[in-house]
């Protein structure tokens, strides 16, 4: 057997060079290994589900290709131990962040990534319509999700992400027609809000898991929130907490950027509205923000104190609370127990209310109250 | 395998297998190679030293590397497993603890899980929801039903909610499900199995009387509704096409019930629920009165009630005059006949998962004066979904005697015992009477014999008086002896009787 040529070279090599070479090879190997394992920490892995058939609010172990799938184990969940407290961070409470989405807004996504609540405790849930626009948004969204969940540093990655496609007929989809003018026509409102309620319910009931403590509803058009949004809202320890939704715009009069109230679904009921409702048929719906039906409800949008007068005072009142009878869905933090008790978004006139407004009413029937924070603002996209 | 290696091959090898024969046929055939390097002397000492130095450096580097690697893995992972995972990484991928990859993203199209009439052919998954409370005694029966279901088990996800239980319901369910999931028969294995614990602090007792008393109804139904909603919201997944609600205290139901109900392709469908009764109560009885059609009377009644009032069916306090599914049963009727319903009972409900995705749930508040499953039916109707019952397709609920029934049964038992006692006494008396007066015939014989002997004596006396005939006297004596024998026996018998 011939001897390999390596032995010949070995004789010539300097031992120091060899040592450096070995070290270099090992270093490269280490680099290769560490860069090729976008892996999760043992703590996250330990918390993962054992089987793909598991709550979507947790990641699961990918089984090696070709391996026989074992029958799922018997999983026990003790919901008595799921806490929902004013200090979610200390108690490591899980958040389910839900967004019905028709169009992908990069600003929304960037704002989402800026949230300071530990991402390993946040599960994202999306529902998108089966339209061409929805397909487009889904592709954009999935691209971003794939990047964050595999390429980004581990602390940026979310616990898990669920993407759902609506089962509704695309022609009837609420998210289908997102034309700003058409969207707010009173005649279309009823069908739109009803279908929107169905989309919200589908998203909620399919993703709500046994470990979820809070559900944060965040619209796909909310592009700016304080990074500590979750901690700030949870701090109130209320069943339902709603910040005030504003919109930034260029004020031509003052030649400067300004903000204006946007979400008018956060209100305190009025006698006029109650009278209006009592005269209605069982299938009629009372909408807010239309001249056709003046409800004279107290709108939280107009309760915000102007920052310009006195900054200190505005700061102090940031966490001022008001009790609400109707809520909007732009940003909404709900204790999971409220949803578990059965508070849904009615897709039928429930006390002449639909969707998020009806949700507040249904929660109230179940004994849960909603509070609004007039001075705590989130901002809606301006198209 | 390269054909060249086969020496027994009929084809001559085209190329030699060894790399260094340099055109010569084979090493074995021709051992010497002129180009081969052969050192004339053994390696010099400095080179040998050098070699060992290189090896040493290599070993040290590897050790350092392992140490470094285990450090970077973080303090939480034990160094041994880190080193192991390093060595096996990419080669074996078999570190027992953390070698697996995580999947964090899931994508589902809800239009694929709409629920169709032949779901088992389309691999549609069913979520089976079973609310439990102090139900240990019914569980063996329930699990035998569960094993017998003909719907493919791997498509069935089972979720239990155990609430406020004082018995070992939780332990029993866990053990039973673990036994099923590790059954040697793969067909037995179910899909996802979730056992959820949640205590609501229920104050109503679970025995029949307190469960079914009128006063307890509204509060009890609202608590039940909460439990159902908690169970569903924690267990429903985006891949479920159907949801099946089943109570544990069903005694008899067809194994094919899932397919049977699914075939109707309705949004919400319930079978008829009856219960067997003891014969003295008529043999059978409609059980679930919560499946009904709305009536004008009931609607008018609802109008008059308070916002928080709950109409409960089957109690004389609320006279609704509603057509009940249960009363329309014809034992020989077509089991496929459907009936539109407004309220449904919760013993066995098959519903499409989309019903719950639309937001229909079990109201734990008074929804149009109804709660729980009846409110569920009402809400489904409110959203224009189909709610249907099968009057002639019957499942049988367990018969649990009510307090009244128990009282009645105790009464019956007492009566029966008294009856038996009386029977026994009568029998004894008859026996005694029989035995006491059983010797009447003997007595008669005895009397007869005595009389005969008297007659004989008399004759003798007259004969003696008439001069006497010895032969005749002897014959009379023999007759008297023969007669006297049974008389003595019967005398003994009489003496024996107490």
Short mmCIF file of N, CA and C in Angstrom, two decimals, chain A residues 206-314:
data_model
loop_
_atom_site.label_atom_id
_atom_site.label_comp_id
_atom_site.label_asym_id
_atom_site.label_seq_id
_atom_site.Cartn_x
_atom_site.Cartn_y
_atom_site.Cartn_z
N UNK A 206 -59.80 30.31 17.98
CA UNK A 206 -58.88 29.31 17.44
C UNK A 206 -57.50 29.40 18.06
N UNK A 207 -57.13 30.59 18.56
CA UNK A 207 -55.76 30.75 19.04
C UNK A 207 -55.66 30.81 20.56
N UNK A 208 -56.72 31.18 21.23
CA UNK A 208 -56.65 31.31 22.69
C UNK A 208 -56.21 29.98 23.30
N UNK A 209 -55.13 30.02 24.05
CA UNK A 209 -54.57 28.77 24.58
C UNK A 209 -54.75 28.67 26.08
N UNK A 210 -54.42 27.50 26.63
CA UNK A 210 -54.62 27.31 28.07
C UNK A 210 -53.65 28.09 28.94
N UNK A 211 -52.61 28.68 28.35
CA UNK A 211 -51.66 29.42 29.19
C UNK A 211 -51.77 30.93 29.01
N UNK A 212 -52.71 31.36 28.17
CA UNK A 212 -52.82 32.79 27.88
C UNK A 212 -53.39 33.55 29.08
N UNK A 213 -52.75 34.66 29.45
CA UNK A 213 -53.25 35.50 30.53
C UNK A 213 -53.99 36.72 30.01
N UNK A 214 -53.43 37.33 28.99
CA UNK A 214 -54.02 38.55 28.46
C UNK A 214 -54.17 38.43 26.95
N UNK A 215 -55.18 39.10 26.42
CA UNK A 215 -55.34 39.19 24.97
C UNK A 215 -55.24 40.67 24.60
N UNK A 216 -54.30 40.98 23.73
CA UNK A 216 -54.16 42.37 23.25
C UNK A 216 -54.62 42.43 21.80
N UNK A 217 -55.69 43.20 21.58
CA UNK A 217 -56.16 43.40 20.21
C UNK A 217 -55.49 44.65 19.67
N UNK A 218 -54.84 44.53 18.55
CA UNK A 218 -54.14 45.66 17.97
C UNK A 218 -54.44 45.68 16.47
N UNK A 219 -55.04 46.76 16.01
CA UNK A 219 -55.40 46.83 14.59
C UNK A 219 -54.15 46.96 13.72
N UNK A 220 -54.27 46.45 12.51
CA UNK A 220 -53.14 46.45 11.59
C UNK A 220 -52.77 47.86 11.14
N UNK A 221 -53.60 48.83 11.48
CA UNK A 221 -53.32 50.22 11.09
C UNK A 221 -52.80 51.06 12.24
N UNK A 222 -52.61 50.42 13.39
CA UNK A 222 -52.03 51.15 14.52
C UNK A 222 -50.52 51.13 14.35
N UNK A 223 -49.94 52.30 14.11
CA UNK A 223 -48.54 52.33 13.71
C UNK A 223 -47.63 52.89 14.79
N UNK A 224 -48.21 53.40 15.86
CA UNK A 224 -47.34 53.98 16.88
C UNK A 224 -47.98 53.77 18.24
N UNK A 225 -47.27 53.07 19.10
CA UNK A 225 -47.71 52.90 20.49
C UNK A 225 -46.49 53.09 21.37
N UNK A 226 -46.68 53.43 22.63
CA UNK A 226 -45.53 53.42 23.54
C UNK A 226 -44.97 52.00 23.60
N UNK A 227 -43.64 51.83 23.65
CA UNK A 227 -43.08 50.47 23.67
C UNK A 227 -43.57 49.64 24.86
N UNK A 228 -43.87 50.30 25.95
CA UNK A 228 -44.31 49.56 27.14
C UNK A 228 -45.83 49.43 27.18
N UNK A 229 -46.46 49.43 26.02
CA UNK A 229 -47.92 49.40 25.93
C UNK A 229 -48.54 48.33 26.82
N UNK A 230 -48.01 47.11 26.72
CA UNK A 230 -48.61 45.99 27.46
C UNK A 230 -48.49 46.20 28.96
N UNK A 231 -47.29 46.56 29.41
CA UNK A 231 -47.09 46.77 30.85
C UNK A 231 -47.98 47.92 31.34
N UNK A 232 -48.05 48.99 30.54
CA UNK A 232 -48.80 50.18 30.96
C UNK A 232 -50.30 49.87 31.09
N UNK A 233 -50.82 49.12 30.14
CA UNK A 233 -52.26 48.83 30.18
C UNK A 233 -52.57 47.79 31.26
N UNK A 234 -51.70 46.79 31.39
CA UNK A 234 -51.94 45.72 32.37
C UNK A 234 -51.86 46.28 33.79
N UNK A 235 -51.07 47.32 33.97
CA UNK A 235 -50.88 47.95 35.27
C UNK A 235 -52.21 48.31 35.93
N UNK A 236 -53.22 48.61 35.10
CA UNK A 236 -54.52 49.01 35.63
C UNK A 236 -55.29 47.84 36.22
N UNK A 237 -54.89 46.63 35.85
CA UNK A 237 -55.51 45.43 36.38
C UNK A 237 -57.03 45.44 36.22
N UNK A 238 -57.47 45.88 35.05
CA UNK A 238 -58.91 45.94 34.76
C UNK A 238 -59.25 44.87 33.71
N UNK A 239 -60.48 44.36 33.73
CA UNK A 239 -60.84 43.31 32.76
C UNK A 239 -60.61 43.75 31.31
N UNK A 240 -60.99 45.00 31.01
CA UNK A 240 -60.83 45.51 29.65
C UNK A 240 -60.25 46.92 29.75
N UNK A 241 -59.14 47.16 29.10
CA UNK A 241 -58.51 48.49 29.13
C UNK A 241 -58.31 48.98 27.70
N UNK A 242 -58.72 50.22 27.45
CA UNK A 242 -58.62 50.78 26.11
C UNK A 242 -57.85 52.09 26.15
N UNK A 243 -56.77 52.21 25.39
CA UNK A 243 -56.13 53.52 25.26
C UNK A 243 -56.90 54.35 24.23
N UNK A 244 -56.58 55.61 24.16
CA UNK A 244 -57.26 56.49 23.21
C UNK A 244 -56.54 56.42 21.87
N UNK A 245 -57.30 56.26 20.79
CA UNK A 245 -56.68 56.12 19.48
C UNK A 245 -56.75 57.44 18.72
N UNK A 246 -55.60 57.99 18.41
CA UNK A 246 -55.50 59.24 17.67
C UNK A 246 -54.86 59.01 16.32
N UNK A 247 -54.77 60.10 15.55
CA UNK A 247 -54.16 60.02 14.24
C UNK A 247 -53.31 61.26 14.03
N UNK A 248 -52.10 61.06 13.54
CA UNK A 248 -51.24 62.22 13.25
C UNK A 248 -51.52 62.69 11.83
N UNK A 249 -51.52 64.01 11.66
CA UNK A 249 -51.75 64.55 10.31
C UNK A 249 -51.02 65.89 10.18
N UNK A 250 -50.90 66.33 8.95
CA UNK A 250 -50.26 67.62 8.71
C UNK A 250 -51.33 68.69 8.72
N UNK A 251 -51.25 69.55 9.70
CA UNK A 251 -52.26 70.59 9.85
C UNK A 251 -51.89 71.76 8.96
N UNK A 252 -52.69 71.97 7.93
CA UNK A 252 -52.38 73.03 6.96
C UNK A 252 -52.52 74.41 7.59
N UNK A 253 -53.38 74.50 8.59
CA UNK A 253 -53.64 75.80 9.21
C UNK A 253 -52.43 76.26 10.02
N UNK A 254 -51.92 75.33 10.83
CA UNK A 254 -50.79 75.72 11.68
C UNK A 254 -49.47 75.41 11.02
N UNK A 255 -49.50 74.83 9.83
CA UNK A 255 -48.27 74.48 9.11
C UNK A 255 -47.37 73.56 9.95
N UNK A 256 -48.01 72.61 10.66
CA UNK A 256 -47.19 71.71 11.48
C UNK A 256 -47.91 70.37 11.62
N UNK A 257 -47.17 69.37 12.09
CA UNK A 257 -47.79 68.07 12.36
C UNK A 257 -48.70 68.23 13.58
N UNK A 258 -49.82 67.58 13.51
CA UNK A 258 -50.78 67.70 14.59
C UNK A 258 -51.44 66.33 14.78
N UNK A 259 -52.28 66.22 15.77
CA UNK A 259 -52.99 64.95 15.95
C UNK A 259 -54.46 65.22 16.18
N UNK A 260 -55.26 64.22 15.79
CA UNK A 260 -56.71 64.38 15.95
C UNK A 260 -57.28 63.05 16.43
N UNK A 261 -58.44 63.11 17.10
CA UNK A 261 -59.06 61.87 17.57
C UNK A 261 -59.44 60.98 16.39
N UNK A 262 -59.31 59.66 16.55
CA UNK A 262 -59.63 58.78 15.42
C UNK A 262 -60.74 57.78 15.76
N UNK A 263 -60.62 57.08 16.89
CA UNK A 263 -61.56 55.99 17.18
C UNK A 263 -62.72 56.50 18.03
N UNK A 264 -63.93 56.47 17.45
CA UNK A 264 -65.11 57.01 18.17
C UNK A 264 -65.97 55.91 18.77
N UNK A 265 -65.43 54.71 18.82
CA UNK A 265 -66.22 53.61 19.38
C UNK A 265 -66.05 53.48 20.89
N UNK A 266 -65.17 54.28 21.46
CA UNK A 266 -65.03 54.28 22.92
C UNK A 266 -65.96 55.34 23.49
N UNK A 267 -67.05 54.91 24.11
CA UNK A 267 -68.00 55.90 24.59
C UNK A 267 -68.67 55.51 25.89
N UNK A 268 -69.25 56.53 26.51
CA UNK A 268 -70.09 56.33 27.69
C UNK A 268 -71.51 56.57 27.24
N UNK A 269 -72.39 55.68 27.61
CA UNK A 269 -73.75 55.72 27.06
C UNK A 269 -74.50 56.98 27.52
N UNK A 270 -75.50 57.34 26.72
CA UNK A 270 -76.31 58.52 27.05
C UNK A 270 -77.78 58.14 27.05
N UNK A 271 -78.59 58.97 27.68
CA UNK A 271 -80.03 58.71 27.69
C UNK A 271 -80.60 58.78 26.29
N UNK A 272 -80.06 59.71 25.50
CA UNK A 272 -80.56 59.86 24.13
C UNK A 272 -80.34 58.58 23.34
N UNK A 273 -79.15 57.98 23.53
CA UNK A 273 -78.84 56.75 22.81
C UNK A 273 -79.75 55.63 23.27
N UNK A 274 -80.02 55.60 24.58
CA UNK A 274 -80.88 54.55 25.11
C UNK A 274 -82.29 54.68 24.56
N UNK A 275 -82.74 55.91 24.47
CA UNK A 275 -84.08 56.16 23.91
C UNK A 275 -84.14 55.74 22.46
N UNK A 276 -83.10 56.12 21.75
CA UNK A 276 -83.00 55.77 20.34
C UNK A 276 -83.08 54.25 20.17
N UNK A 277 -82.35 53.56 21.04
CA UNK A 277 -82.29 52.11 20.95
C UNK A 277 -83.63 51.48 21.27
N UNK A 278 -84.32 52.04 22.26
CA UNK A 278 -85.56 51.41 22.67
C UNK A 278 -86.64 51.54 21.59
N UNK A 279 -86.48 52.53 20.71
CA UNK A 279 -87.45 52.70 19.63
C UNK A 279 -87.12 51.84 18.42
N UNK A 280 -85.98 51.15 18.46
CA UNK A 280 -85.52 50.41 17.29
C UNK A 280 -86.10 49.00 17.26
N UNK A 281 -86.12 48.44 16.07
CA UNK A 281 -86.49 47.03 15.91
C UNK A 281 -85.35 46.16 16.39
N UNK A 282 -85.62 44.86 16.59
CA UNK A 282 -84.59 43.99 17.17
C UNK A 282 -83.35 43.84 16.29
N UNK A 283 -83.46 44.08 15.00
CA UNK A 283 -82.31 43.88 14.12
C UNK A 283 -81.61 45.18 13.73
N UNK A 284 -82.06 46.28 14.30
CA UNK A 284 -81.43 47.55 13.98
C UNK A 284 -80.20 47.76 14.83
N UNK A 285 -79.27 48.51 14.26
CA UNK A 285 -78.01 48.73 14.95
C UNK A 285 -77.77 50.22 15.12
N UNK A 286 -77.26 50.53 16.28
CA UNK A 286 -76.95 51.92 16.61
C UNK A 286 -75.45 52.13 16.39
N UNK A 287 -75.12 53.03 15.43
CA UNK A 287 -73.70 53.29 15.17
C UNK A 287 -73.29 54.63 15.73
N UNK A 288 -72.01 54.71 16.02
CA UNK A 288 -71.49 55.95 16.58
C UNK A 288 -70.80 56.75 15.47
N UNK A 289 -70.91 58.05 15.54
CA UNK A 289 -70.16 58.90 14.62
C UNK A 289 -70.88 59.18 13.32
N UNK A 290 -72.21 59.07 13.31
CA UNK A 290 -72.97 59.40 12.11
C UNK A 290 -74.02 60.43 12.44
N UNK A 291 -74.13 61.40 11.57
CA UNK A 291 -75.08 62.49 11.80
C UNK A 291 -76.51 61.98 11.76
N UNK A 292 -76.73 60.84 11.02
CA UNK A 292 -78.08 60.32 10.87
C UNK A 292 -78.67 59.92 12.22
N UNK A 293 -77.82 59.46 13.11
CA UNK A 293 -78.33 59.13 14.44
C UNK A 293 -77.44 59.80 15.48
N UNK A 294 -77.97 60.89 15.98
CA UNK A 294 -77.22 61.61 17.00
C UNK A 294 -77.46 60.94 18.34
N UNK A 295 -76.39 60.39 18.91
CA UNK A 295 -76.56 59.61 20.15
C UNK A 295 -76.24 60.44 21.39
N UNK A 296 -75.52 61.50 21.20
CA UNK A 296 -75.08 62.36 22.32
C UNK A 296 -74.34 61.57 23.40
N UNK A 297 -73.64 60.52 22.95
CA UNK A 297 -72.83 59.77 23.91
C UNK A 297 -71.56 60.57 24.21
N UNK A 298 -70.99 60.30 25.38
CA UNK A 298 -69.71 60.93 25.73
C UNK A 298 -68.59 60.13 25.08
N UNK A 299 -67.87 60.74 24.18
CA UNK A 299 -66.81 60.03 23.46
C UNK A 299 -65.48 60.22 24.16
N UNK A 300 -64.79 59.11 24.37
CA UNK A 300 -63.50 59.21 25.04
C UNK A 300 -62.50 59.99 24.19
N UNK A 301 -62.67 59.90 22.87
CA UNK A 301 -61.75 60.60 21.98
C UNK A 301 -61.65 62.08 22.35
N UNK A 302 -62.76 62.65 22.83
CA UNK A 302 -62.76 64.09 23.14
C UNK A 302 -62.45 64.36 24.61
N UNK A 303 -62.21 63.30 25.37
CA UNK A 303 -61.90 63.51 26.79
C UNK A 303 -60.41 63.70 27.03
N UNK A 304 -59.61 63.51 25.97
CA UNK A 304 -58.16 63.63 26.14
C UNK A 304 -57.80 65.06 26.50
N UNK A 305 -56.90 65.18 27.48
CA UNK A 305 -56.44 66.52 27.86
C UNK A 305 -55.35 66.94 26.90
N UNK A 306 -55.35 68.21 26.56
CA UNK A 306 -54.37 68.71 25.61
C UNK A 306 -53.00 68.74 26.25
N UNK A 307 -52.04 68.13 25.57
CA UNK A 307 -50.68 68.11 26.10
C UNK A 307 -50.08 69.51 26.13
N UNK A 308 -50.52 70.33 25.18
CA UNK A 308 -49.84 71.62 24.97
C UNK A 308 -49.93 72.53 26.19
N UNK A 309 -51.03 72.47 26.91
CA UNK A 309 -51.23 73.39 28.02
C UNK A 309 -50.15 73.21 29.08
N UNK A 310 -50.06 72.00 29.56
CA UNK A 310 -49.12 71.77 30.64
C UNK A 310 -48.63 70.33 30.56
N UNK A 311 -47.38 70.20 30.24
CA UNK A 311 -46.82 68.87 30.04
C UNK A 311 -46.87 68.04 31.31
N UNK A 312 -46.60 68.66 32.43
CA UNK A 312 -46.55 67.92 33.69
C UNK A 312 -47.90 67.31 34.02
N UNK A 313 -48.90 68.14 33.81
CA UNK A 313 -50.24 67.68 34.15
C UNK A 313 -50.63 66.50 33.25
N UNK A 314 -50.26 66.65 31.97
CA UNK A 314 -50.56 65.57 31.01
C UNK A 314 -49.90 64.28 31.43
#
